[in-house]
């Protein structure tokens, strides 16, 4: 461990050992790249720029060291960082700046004017929310004044916007929605899906997606689908078969409330 941590420039912060010979060591990763450049041998090597960031779902582990973020590029303090622009979306174009602004503006308007006023959702009893296709995190940012927290999910097949979500001071994960999400049953008060269902149903059955939504959602809580009329027409009967109460708002939002019904034996 001494040889390995030295080669990757980790600093020993605390080292202790008890009377039984059991020790604890705390290491600190460097905040700049200067130590990497001063090593006698480039082993393990630094990742080259041509490698670039990549979507880490089902990808082999890297055998190189990624560059550290210099202090000058660290995010702003909270809450200023929530609406600041960060142009580090690996597989997006130079239009990221404009997309970020449009996304932030849209969700601020949609949440205040539509979600709060037109949806049959009791926001005062909503404690945790999952955005199943988070994008730049605009949906979560628009809910910042509510006493709840949002899990932002960046799905496989979508642009890798998780660095933007983290830089905004929000939390998030990658996930493939054709697989089970790593959480206990009945853990969220509201699940939100925006324009994701079409690409999902090209790879897995809509019934499987609905079953996973039902597993994660608490009884008497809500699932919100923002999508095309075609996708809403496909999902609504599936949810009704699970005895959800459903309503369509402004022809682009499906709001469904889960009940306490369970199939008989």
PDB file of C-alpha atoms in Angstrom:
ATOM      1  CA  UNK A   1       0.000   0.000   0.000  1.00  0.00           C
ATOM      2  CA  UNK A   2       2.887   2.395   0.760  1.00  0.00           C
ATOM      3  CA  UNK A   3       4.383   1.850  -2.692  1.00  0.00           C
ATOM      4  CA  UNK A   4       1.023   2.044  -4.457  1.00  0.00           C
ATOM      5  CA  UNK A   5      -0.272   5.171  -2.715  1.00  0.00           C
ATOM      6  CA  UNK A   6       3.058   6.905  -3.264  1.00  0.00           C
ATOM      7  CA  UNK A   7       2.894   6.170  -6.987  1.00  0.00           C
ATOM      8  CA  UNK A   8      -0.528   7.831  -7.267  1.00  0.00           C
ATOM      9  CA  UNK A   9       0.482  10.798  -5.072  1.00  0.00           C
ATOM     10  CA  UNK A  10      -1.840  10.093  -2.150  1.00  0.00           C
ATOM     11  CA  UNK A  11      -0.725  11.764   1.099  1.00  0.00           C
ATOM     12  CA  UNK A  12      -0.898   9.920   4.435  1.00  0.00           C
ATOM     13  CA  UNK A  13      -3.070  12.061   6.732  1.00  0.00           C
ATOM     14  CA  UNK A  14      -3.463   9.745   9.742  1.00  0.00           C
ATOM     15  CA  UNK A  15      -1.830   6.438  10.598  1.00  0.00           C
ATOM     16  CA  UNK A  16      -2.592   4.532  13.788  1.00  0.00           C
ATOM     17  CA  UNK A  17      -2.314   1.021  15.223  1.00  0.00           C
ATOM     18  CA  UNK A  18      -3.885  -0.467  18.353  1.00  0.00           C
ATOM     19  CA  UNK A  19      -2.441  -2.988  20.807  1.00  0.00           C
ATOM     20  CA  UNK A  20      -3.772  -5.875  18.719  1.00  0.00           C
ATOM     21  CA  UNK A  21      -1.857  -4.766  15.643  1.00  0.00           C
ATOM     22  CA  UNK A  22      -4.959  -3.566  13.778  1.00  0.00           C
ATOM     23  CA  UNK A  23      -4.189  -0.318  11.973  1.00  0.00           C
ATOM     24  CA  UNK A  24      -6.076   2.471  10.227  1.00  0.00           C
ATOM     25  CA  UNK A  25      -4.606   4.759   7.590  1.00  0.00           C
ATOM     26  CA  UNK A  26      -6.386   7.772   6.066  1.00  0.00           C
ATOM     27  CA  UNK A  27      -5.120   8.956   2.675  1.00  0.00           C
ATOM     28  CA  UNK A  28      -5.778  12.201   0.787  1.00  0.00           C
ATOM     29  CA  UNK A  29      -5.860  12.520  -2.985  1.00  0.00           C
ATOM     30  CA  UNK A  30      -3.990  15.554  -4.401  1.00  0.00           C
ATOM     31  CA  UNK A  31      -5.941  18.650  -5.420  1.00  0.00           C
ATOM     32  CA  UNK A  32      -3.713  19.408  -8.434  1.00  0.00           C
ATOM     33  CA  UNK A  33      -1.716  17.573 -11.119  1.00  0.00           C
ATOM     34  CA  UNK A  34       1.728  18.867 -10.116  1.00  0.00           C
ATOM     35  CA  UNK A  35       2.727  15.727  -8.165  1.00  0.00           C
ATOM     36  CA  UNK A  36       1.787  13.447 -11.071  1.00  0.00           C
ATOM     37  CA  UNK A  37       4.012  15.428 -13.422  1.00  0.00           C
ATOM     38  CA  UNK A  38       6.984  15.300 -11.025  1.00  0.00           C
ATOM     39  CA  UNK A  39       7.066  11.489 -10.685  1.00  0.00           C
ATOM     40  CA  UNK A  40      10.231   9.730 -11.834  1.00  0.00           C
ATOM     41  CA  UNK A  41       8.221   7.130 -13.699  1.00  0.00           C
ATOM     42  CA  UNK A  42       4.815   7.583 -15.296  1.00  0.00           C
ATOM     43  CA  UNK A  43       3.373   4.476 -13.630  1.00  0.00           C
ATOM     44  CA  UNK A  44       0.453   4.170 -13.429  1.00  0.00           C
ATOM     45  CA  UNK A  45       0.198   6.470 -16.462  1.00  0.00           C
ATOM     46  CA  UNK A  46      -1.964   9.562 -16.757  1.00  0.00           C
ATOM     47  CA  UNK A  47      -5.057   9.196 -18.919  1.00  0.00           C
ATOM     48  CA  UNK A  48      -4.537  10.871 -22.279  1.00  0.00           C
ATOM     49  CA  UNK A  49      -6.889  13.558 -23.584  1.00  0.00           C
ATOM     50  CA  UNK A  50      -7.858  11.337 -26.510  1.00  0.00           C
ATOM     51  CA  UNK A  51      -9.281   8.798 -24.038  1.00  0.00           C
ATOM     52  CA  UNK A  52     -11.690  11.482 -22.806  1.00  0.00           C
ATOM     53  CA  UNK A  53     -14.436  10.987 -20.229  1.00  0.00           C
ATOM     54  CA  UNK A  54     -16.763   8.109 -21.023  1.00  0.00           C
ATOM     55  CA  UNK A  55     -20.070   6.783 -19.809  1.00  0.00           C
ATOM     56  CA  UNK A  56     -19.066   4.309 -17.077  1.00  0.00           C
ATOM     57  CA  UNK A  57     -22.012   1.903 -17.354  1.00  0.00           C
ATOM     58  CA  UNK A  58     -20.777  -1.624 -18.206  1.00  0.00           C
ATOM     59  CA  UNK A  59     -17.281  -0.243 -18.901  1.00  0.00           C
ATOM     60  CA  UNK A  60     -13.990  -1.835 -17.785  1.00  0.00           C
ATOM     61  CA  UNK A  61     -12.011  -0.122 -15.034  1.00  0.00           C
ATOM     62  CA  UNK A  62      -9.427   2.425 -16.146  1.00  0.00           C
ATOM     63  CA  UNK A  63      -5.731   1.565 -15.765  1.00  0.00           C
ATOM     64  CA  UNK A  64      -4.701   5.237 -15.873  1.00  0.00           C
ATOM     65  CA  UNK A  65      -5.048   8.242 -13.541  1.00  0.00           C
ATOM     66  CA  UNK A  66      -7.540  10.967 -14.395  1.00  0.00           C
ATOM     67  CA  UNK A  67      -6.397  14.560 -14.014  1.00  0.00           C
ATOM     68  CA  UNK A  68      -7.409  16.370 -10.841  1.00  0.00           C
ATOM     69  CA  UNK A  69      -9.671  19.431 -10.999  1.00  0.00           C
ATOM     70  CA  UNK A  70      -7.692  22.597 -10.385  1.00  0.00           C
ATOM     71  CA  UNK A  71      -9.036  24.890  -7.658  1.00  0.00           C
ATOM     72  CA  UNK A  72      -9.715  27.641 -10.195  1.00  0.00           C
ATOM     73  CA  UNK A  73     -12.371  25.457 -11.831  1.00  0.00           C
ATOM     74  CA  UNK A  74     -14.085  24.282  -8.658  1.00  0.00           C
ATOM     75  CA  UNK A  75     -17.840  24.973  -8.471  1.00  0.00           C
ATOM     76  CA  UNK A  76     -19.216  28.083  -6.814  1.00  0.00           C
ATOM     77  CA  UNK A  77     -20.473  27.873  -3.223  1.00  0.00           C
ATOM     78  CA  UNK A  78     -24.081  26.903  -2.503  1.00  0.00           C
ATOM     79  CA  UNK A  79     -26.621  28.162  -3.485  1.00  0.00           C
ATOM     80  CA  UNK A  80     -24.960  30.208  -6.267  1.00  0.00           C
ATOM     81  CA  UNK A  81     -23.718  27.010  -7.923  1.00  0.00           C
ATOM     82  CA  UNK A  82     -27.272  25.710  -8.414  1.00  0.00           C
ATOM     83  CA  UNK A  83     -27.959  27.897 -11.462  1.00  0.00           C
ATOM     84  CA  UNK A  84     -24.383  28.430 -12.696  1.00  0.00           C
ATOM     85  CA  UNK A  85     -23.373  27.074 -16.101  1.00  0.00           C
ATOM     86  CA  UNK A  86     -20.931  24.176 -16.347  1.00  0.00           C
ATOM     87  CA  UNK A  87     -19.795  23.174 -19.798  1.00  0.00           C
ATOM     88  CA  UNK A  88     -18.345  19.743 -19.084  1.00  0.00           C
ATOM     89  CA  UNK A  89     -20.824  17.408 -20.748  1.00  0.00           C
ATOM     90  CA  UNK A  90     -18.472  14.913 -22.486  1.00  0.00           C
ATOM     91  CA  UNK A  91     -20.692  13.836 -25.364  1.00  0.00           C
ATOM     92  CA  UNK A  92     -22.585  17.082 -25.945  1.00  0.00           C
ATOM     93  CA  UNK A  93     -21.889  19.901 -28.390  1.00  0.00           C
ATOM     94  CA  UNK A  94     -20.969  23.551 -27.917  1.00  0.00           C
ATOM     95  CA  UNK A  95     -24.682  24.323 -27.589  1.00  0.00           C
ATOM     96  CA  UNK A  96     -24.633  23.012 -24.004  1.00  0.00           C
ATOM     97  CA  UNK A  97     -24.707  26.591 -22.705  1.00  0.00           C
ATOM     98  CA  UNK A  98     -27.956  27.346 -24.496  1.00  0.00           C
ATOM     99  CA  UNK A  99     -29.503  23.967 -23.623  1.00  0.00           C
ATOM    100  CA  UNK A 100     -28.717  24.487 -19.940  1.00  0.00           C
ATOM    101  CA  UNK A 101     -30.403  27.907 -19.906  1.00  0.00           C
ATOM    102  CA  UNK A 102     -33.473  26.646 -21.773  1.00  0.00           C
ATOM    103  CA  UNK A 103     -33.774  23.617 -19.469  1.00  0.00           C
ATOM    104  CA  UNK A 104     -33.443  25.720 -16.301  1.00  0.00           C
ATOM    105  CA  UNK A 105     -35.966  28.296 -17.519  1.00  0.00           C
ATOM    106  CA  UNK A 106     -38.491  25.668 -18.618  1.00  0.00           C
ATOM    107  CA  UNK A 107     -38.498  23.761 -15.323  1.00  0.00           C
ATOM    108  CA  UNK A 108     -38.793  26.910 -13.224  1.00  0.00           C
ATOM    109  CA  UNK A 109     -41.897  27.852 -15.190  1.00  0.00           C
ATOM    110  CA  UNK A 110     -43.372  24.329 -15.388  1.00  0.00           C
ATOM    111  CA  UNK A 111     -42.977  23.614 -11.670  1.00  0.00           C
ATOM    112  CA  UNK A 112     -44.422  26.937 -10.469  1.00  0.00           C
ATOM    113  CA  UNK A 113     -47.246  27.215 -12.996  1.00  0.00           C
ATOM    114  CA  UNK A 114     -48.251  23.623 -13.815  1.00  0.00           C
ATOM    115  CA  UNK A 115     -46.880  21.110 -11.304  1.00  0.00           C
ATOM    116  CA  UNK A 116     -47.903  23.121  -8.230  1.00  0.00           C
ATOM    117  CA  UNK A 117     -51.249  24.363  -9.557  1.00  0.00           C
ATOM    118  CA  UNK A 118     -52.650  21.726 -11.925  1.00  0.00           C
ATOM    119  CA  UNK A 119     -51.418  18.383 -10.573  1.00  0.00           C
ATOM    120  CA  UNK A 120     -53.409  16.402  -7.983  1.00  0.00           C
ATOM    121  CA  UNK A 121     -50.237  16.009  -5.900  1.00  0.00           C
ATOM    122  CA  UNK A 122     -49.954  16.845  -2.206  1.00  0.00           C
ATOM    123  CA  UNK A 123     -46.541  18.529  -2.244  1.00  0.00           C
ATOM    124  CA  UNK A 124     -46.604  19.218   1.492  1.00  0.00           C
ATOM    125  CA  UNK A 125     -46.448  15.477   2.204  1.00  0.00           C
ATOM    126  CA  UNK A 126     -43.833  14.719  -0.483  1.00  0.00           C
ATOM    127  CA  UNK A 127     -40.489  13.972   1.138  1.00  0.00           C
ATOM    128  CA  UNK A 128     -38.414  12.428  -1.624  1.00  0.00           C
ATOM    129  CA  UNK A 129     -38.596  12.505  -5.410  1.00  0.00           C
ATOM    130  CA  UNK A 130     -36.819  10.645  -8.199  1.00  0.00           C
ATOM    131  CA  UNK A 131     -36.272  12.231 -11.606  1.00  0.00           C
ATOM    132  CA  UNK A 132     -35.874   9.202 -13.856  1.00  0.00           C
ATOM    133  CA  UNK A 133     -34.417  11.221 -16.760  1.00  0.00           C
ATOM    134  CA  UNK A 134     -32.721  14.141 -15.053  1.00  0.00           C
ATOM    135  CA  UNK A 135     -30.900  15.838 -17.939  1.00  0.00           C
ATOM    136  CA  UNK A 136     -29.148  18.901 -16.502  1.00  0.00           C
ATOM    137  CA  UNK A 137     -30.982  18.639 -13.167  1.00  0.00           C
ATOM    138  CA  UNK A 138     -33.349  21.519 -13.921  1.00  0.00           C
ATOM    139  CA  UNK A 139     -36.361  19.704 -12.461  1.00  0.00           C
ATOM    140  CA  UNK A 140     -34.587  19.183  -9.119  1.00  0.00           C
ATOM    141  CA  UNK A 141     -33.239  22.755  -9.111  1.00  0.00           C
ATOM    142  CA  UNK A 142     -36.758  24.131  -9.547  1.00  0.00           C
ATOM    143  CA  UNK A 143     -37.881  22.234  -6.421  1.00  0.00           C
ATOM    144  CA  UNK A 144     -35.092  23.631  -4.235  1.00  0.00           C
ATOM    145  CA  UNK A 145     -37.457  25.708  -2.067  1.00  0.00           C
ATOM    146  CA  UNK A 146     -39.519  22.654  -1.094  1.00  0.00           C
ATOM    147  CA  UNK A 147     -38.558  20.593   2.012  1.00  0.00           C
ATOM    148  CA  UNK A 148     -37.725  17.488  -0.036  1.00  0.00           C
ATOM    149  CA  UNK A 149     -34.754  15.919  -1.809  1.00  0.00           C
ATOM    150  CA  UNK A 150     -34.450  14.680  -5.380  1.00  0.00           C
ATOM    151  CA  UNK A 151     -32.507  11.695  -6.694  1.00  0.00           C
ATOM    152  CA  UNK A 152     -31.422  12.568 -10.238  1.00  0.00           C
ATOM    153  CA  UNK A 153     -30.973   9.592 -12.564  1.00  0.00           C
ATOM    154  CA  UNK A 154     -29.039   9.827 -15.837  1.00  0.00           C
ATOM    155  CA  UNK A 155     -30.213   6.874 -17.945  1.00  0.00           C
ATOM    156  CA  UNK A 156     -28.083   4.760 -20.234  1.00  0.00           C
ATOM    157  CA  UNK A 157     -28.395   6.022 -23.790  1.00  0.00           C
ATOM    158  CA  UNK A 158     -28.806   9.680 -22.783  1.00  0.00           C
ATOM    159  CA  UNK A 159     -26.070  12.393 -22.745  1.00  0.00           C
ATOM    160  CA  UNK A 160     -23.732  12.027 -19.775  1.00  0.00           C
ATOM    161  CA  UNK A 161     -24.918  15.066 -17.798  1.00  0.00           C
ATOM    162  CA  UNK A 162     -24.095  13.708 -14.336  1.00  0.00           C
ATOM    163  CA  UNK A 163     -21.015  15.994 -13.988  1.00  0.00           C
ATOM    164  CA  UNK A 164     -23.312  19.002 -14.481  1.00  0.00           C
ATOM    165  CA  UNK A 165     -25.716  17.668 -11.837  1.00  0.00           C
ATOM    166  CA  UNK A 166     -22.878  17.226  -9.337  1.00  0.00           C
ATOM    167  CA  UNK A 167     -21.448  20.677 -10.082  1.00  0.00           C
ATOM    168  CA  UNK A 168     -24.854  22.187  -9.354  1.00  0.00           C
ATOM    169  CA  UNK A 169     -24.654  20.700  -5.855  1.00  0.00           C
ATOM    170  CA  UNK A 170     -27.283  18.012  -6.552  1.00  0.00           C
ATOM    171  CA  UNK A 171     -27.081  14.234  -6.171  1.00  0.00           C
ATOM    172  CA  UNK A 172     -27.439  11.670  -8.914  1.00  0.00           C
ATOM    173  CA  UNK A 173     -26.569   8.273 -10.374  1.00  0.00           C
ATOM    174  CA  UNK A 174     -26.383   6.431 -13.673  1.00  0.00           C
ATOM    175  CA  UNK A 175     -28.924   3.701 -14.374  1.00  0.00           C
ATOM    176  CA  UNK A 176     -30.403   1.493 -17.075  1.00  0.00           C
ATOM    177  CA  UNK A 177     -34.190   1.542 -16.633  1.00  0.00           C
ATOM    178  CA  UNK A 178     -34.498  -1.826 -18.353  1.00  0.00           C
ATOM    179  CA  UNK A 179     -33.025  -3.165 -15.093  1.00  0.00           C
ATOM    180  CA  UNK A 180     -34.071  -2.900 -11.446  1.00  0.00           C
ATOM    181  CA  UNK A 181     -33.010   0.213  -9.555  1.00  0.00           C
ATOM    182  CA  UNK A 182     -30.890  -0.478  -6.479  1.00  0.00           C
ATOM    183  CA  UNK A 183     -33.339   0.532  -3.754  1.00  0.00           C
ATOM    184  CA  UNK A 184     -35.792  -1.052  -1.337  1.00  0.00           C
ATOM    185  CA  UNK A 185     -39.447  -1.397  -2.378  1.00  0.00           C
ATOM    186  CA  UNK A 186     -41.759   1.533  -1.632  1.00  0.00           C
ATOM    187  CA  UNK A 187     -39.036   4.122  -1.004  1.00  0.00           C
ATOM    188  CA  UNK A 188     -40.130   7.200  -3.015  1.00  0.00           C
ATOM    189  CA  UNK A 189     -43.100   9.559  -2.759  1.00  0.00           C
ATOM    190  CA  UNK A 190     -42.982  10.751  -6.365  1.00  0.00           C
ATOM    191  CA  UNK A 191     -41.378   9.361  -9.528  1.00  0.00           C
ATOM    192  CA  UNK A 192     -40.963  11.699 -12.491  1.00  0.00           C
ATOM    193  CA  UNK A 193     -40.234  10.604 -16.060  1.00  0.00           C
ATOM    194  CA  UNK A 194     -39.775  13.077 -18.908  1.00  0.00           C
ATOM    195  CA  UNK A 195     -39.527  11.917 -22.535  1.00  0.00           C
ATOM    196  CA  UNK A 196     -37.787   8.641 -21.765  1.00  0.00           C
ATOM    197  CA  UNK A 197     -40.460   6.001 -22.322  1.00  0.00           C
ATOM    198  CA  UNK A 198     -40.108   5.890 -26.128  1.00  0.00           C
ATOM    199  CA  UNK A 199     -36.423   4.933 -26.070  1.00  0.00           C
ATOM    200  CA  UNK A 200     -37.003   2.480 -23.211  1.00  0.00           C
ATOM    201  CA  UNK A 201     -39.728   0.549 -24.997  1.00  0.00           C
ATOM    202  CA  UNK A 202     -37.331  -0.019 -27.898  1.00  0.00           C
ATOM    203  CA  UNK A 203     -35.239  -2.170 -25.545  1.00  0.00           C
ATOM    204  CA  UNK A 204     -37.642  -3.548 -22.915  1.00  0.00           C
ATOM    205  CA  UNK A 205     -41.348  -4.114 -22.344  1.00  0.00           C
ATOM    206  CA  UNK A 206     -43.486  -1.265 -21.028  1.00  0.00           C
ATOM    207  CA  UNK A 207     -44.997  -3.654 -18.468  1.00  0.00           C
ATOM    208  CA  UNK A 208     -41.541  -4.296 -16.994  1.00  0.00           C
ATOM    209  CA  UNK A 209     -40.932  -0.548 -16.668  1.00  0.00           C
ATOM    210  CA  UNK A 210     -44.327  -0.058 -15.009  1.00  0.00           C
ATOM    211  CA  UNK A 211     -43.675  -2.931 -12.597  1.00  0.00           C
ATOM    212  CA  UNK A 212     -40.377  -1.349 -11.512  1.00  0.00           C
ATOM    213  CA  UNK A 213     -42.085   2.022 -11.017  1.00  0.00           C
ATOM    214  CA  UNK A 214     -44.749   0.307  -8.911  1.00  0.00           C
ATOM    215  CA  UNK A 215     -42.086  -1.458  -6.841  1.00  0.00           C
ATOM    216  CA  UNK A 216     -40.235   1.761  -6.008  1.00  0.00           C
ATOM    217  CA  UNK A 217     -43.285   3.960  -5.350  1.00  0.00           C
ATOM    218  CA  UNK A 218     -44.986   4.144  -1.960  1.00  0.00           C
ATOM    219  CA  UNK A 219     -48.755   3.442  -1.821  1.00  0.00           C
ATOM    220  CA  UNK A 220     -50.935   6.560  -2.039  1.00  0.00           C
ATOM    221  CA  UNK A 221     -48.121   8.399  -3.887  1.00  0.00           C
ATOM    222  CA  UNK A 222     -47.599   9.665  -7.440  1.00  0.00           C
ATOM    223  CA  UNK A 223     -45.984   8.911 -10.759  1.00  0.00           C
ATOM    224  CA  UNK A 224     -45.733  11.765 -13.284  1.00  0.00           C
ATOM    225  CA  UNK A 225     -45.087  11.071 -16.967  1.00  0.00           C
ATOM    226  CA  UNK A 226     -44.277  13.945 -19.329  1.00  0.00           C
ATOM    227  CA  UNK A 227     -44.305  12.585 -22.868  1.00  0.00           C
ATOM    228  CA  UNK A 228     -46.026  12.442 -26.215  1.00  0.00           C
ATOM    229  CA  UNK A 229     -49.721  11.624 -26.518  1.00  0.00           C
ATOM    230  CA  UNK A 230     -48.760   8.254 -28.007  1.00  0.00           C
ATOM    231  CA  UNK A 231     -46.627   7.281 -25.001  1.00  0.00           C
ATOM    232  CA  UNK A 232     -49.263   8.506 -22.538  1.00  0.00           C
ATOM    233  CA  UNK A 233     -51.873   6.349 -24.306  1.00  0.00           C
ATOM    234  CA  UNK A 234     -49.571   3.332 -23.982  1.00  0.00           C
ATOM    235  CA  UNK A 235     -48.728   3.828 -20.301  1.00  0.00           C
ATOM    236  CA  UNK A 236     -52.157   4.864 -18.965  1.00  0.00           C
ATOM    237  CA  UNK A 237     -53.942   1.504 -19.428  1.00  0.00           C
ATOM    238  CA  UNK A 238     -50.966  -0.325 -17.927  1.00  0.00           C
ATOM    239  CA  UNK A 239     -51.182   1.793 -14.777  1.00  0.00           C
ATOM    240  CA  UNK A 240     -54.958   1.403 -14.672  1.00  0.00           C
ATOM    241  CA  UNK A 241     -54.478  -2.370 -14.721  1.00  0.00           C
ATOM    242  CA  UNK A 242     -52.504  -1.868 -11.493  1.00  0.00           C
ATOM    243  CA  UNK A 243     -55.476   0.104 -10.112  1.00  0.00           C
ATOM    244  CA  UNK A 244     -53.776   3.501 -10.303  1.00  0.00           C
ATOM    245  CA  UNK A 245     -55.941   6.626 -10.427  1.00  0.00           C
ATOM    246  CA  UNK A 246     -54.873   8.553 -13.532  1.00  0.00           C
ATOM    247  CA  UNK A 247     -55.479  11.992 -15.010  1.00  0.00           C
ATOM    248  CA  UNK A 248     -54.023  13.680 -18.095  1.00  0.00           C
ATOM    249  CA  UNK A 249     -53.039  17.346 -17.696  1.00  0.00           C
ATOM    250  CA  UNK A 250     -52.628  19.674 -20.696  1.00  0.00           C
ATOM    251  CA  UNK A 251     -52.368  16.638 -23.014  1.00  0.00           C
ATOM    252  CA  UNK A 252     -48.695  16.132 -22.149  1.00  0.00           C
ATOM    253  CA  UNK A 253     -48.636  15.058 -18.513  1.00  0.00           C
ATOM    254  CA  UNK A 254     -49.954  11.817 -17.070  1.00  0.00           C
ATOM    255  CA  UNK A 255     -50.370  11.986 -13.288  1.00  0.00           C
ATOM    256  CA  UNK A 256     -51.026   8.607 -11.668  1.00  0.00           C
ATOM    257  CA  UNK A 257     -51.670   7.854  -8.005  1.00  0.00           C
ATOM    258  CA  UNK A 258     -50.803   4.442  -6.637  1.00  0.00           C
ATOM    259  CA  UNK A 259     -53.354   2.793  -4.380  1.00  0.00           C
ATOM    260  CA  UNK A 260     -53.146   0.011  -1.793  1.00  0.00           C
ATOM    261  CA  UNK A 261     -54.440  -2.660  -4.173  1.00  0.00           C
ATOM    262  CA  UNK A 262     -52.503  -5.904  -4.506  1.00  0.00           C
ATOM    263  CA  UNK A 263     -53.360  -8.951  -6.647  1.00  0.00           C
ATOM    264  CA  UNK A 264     -55.325 -11.647  -4.879  1.00  0.00           C
ATOM    265  CA  UNK A 265     -53.889 -15.114  -4.360  1.00  0.00           C
TER     266      UNK A 265
END
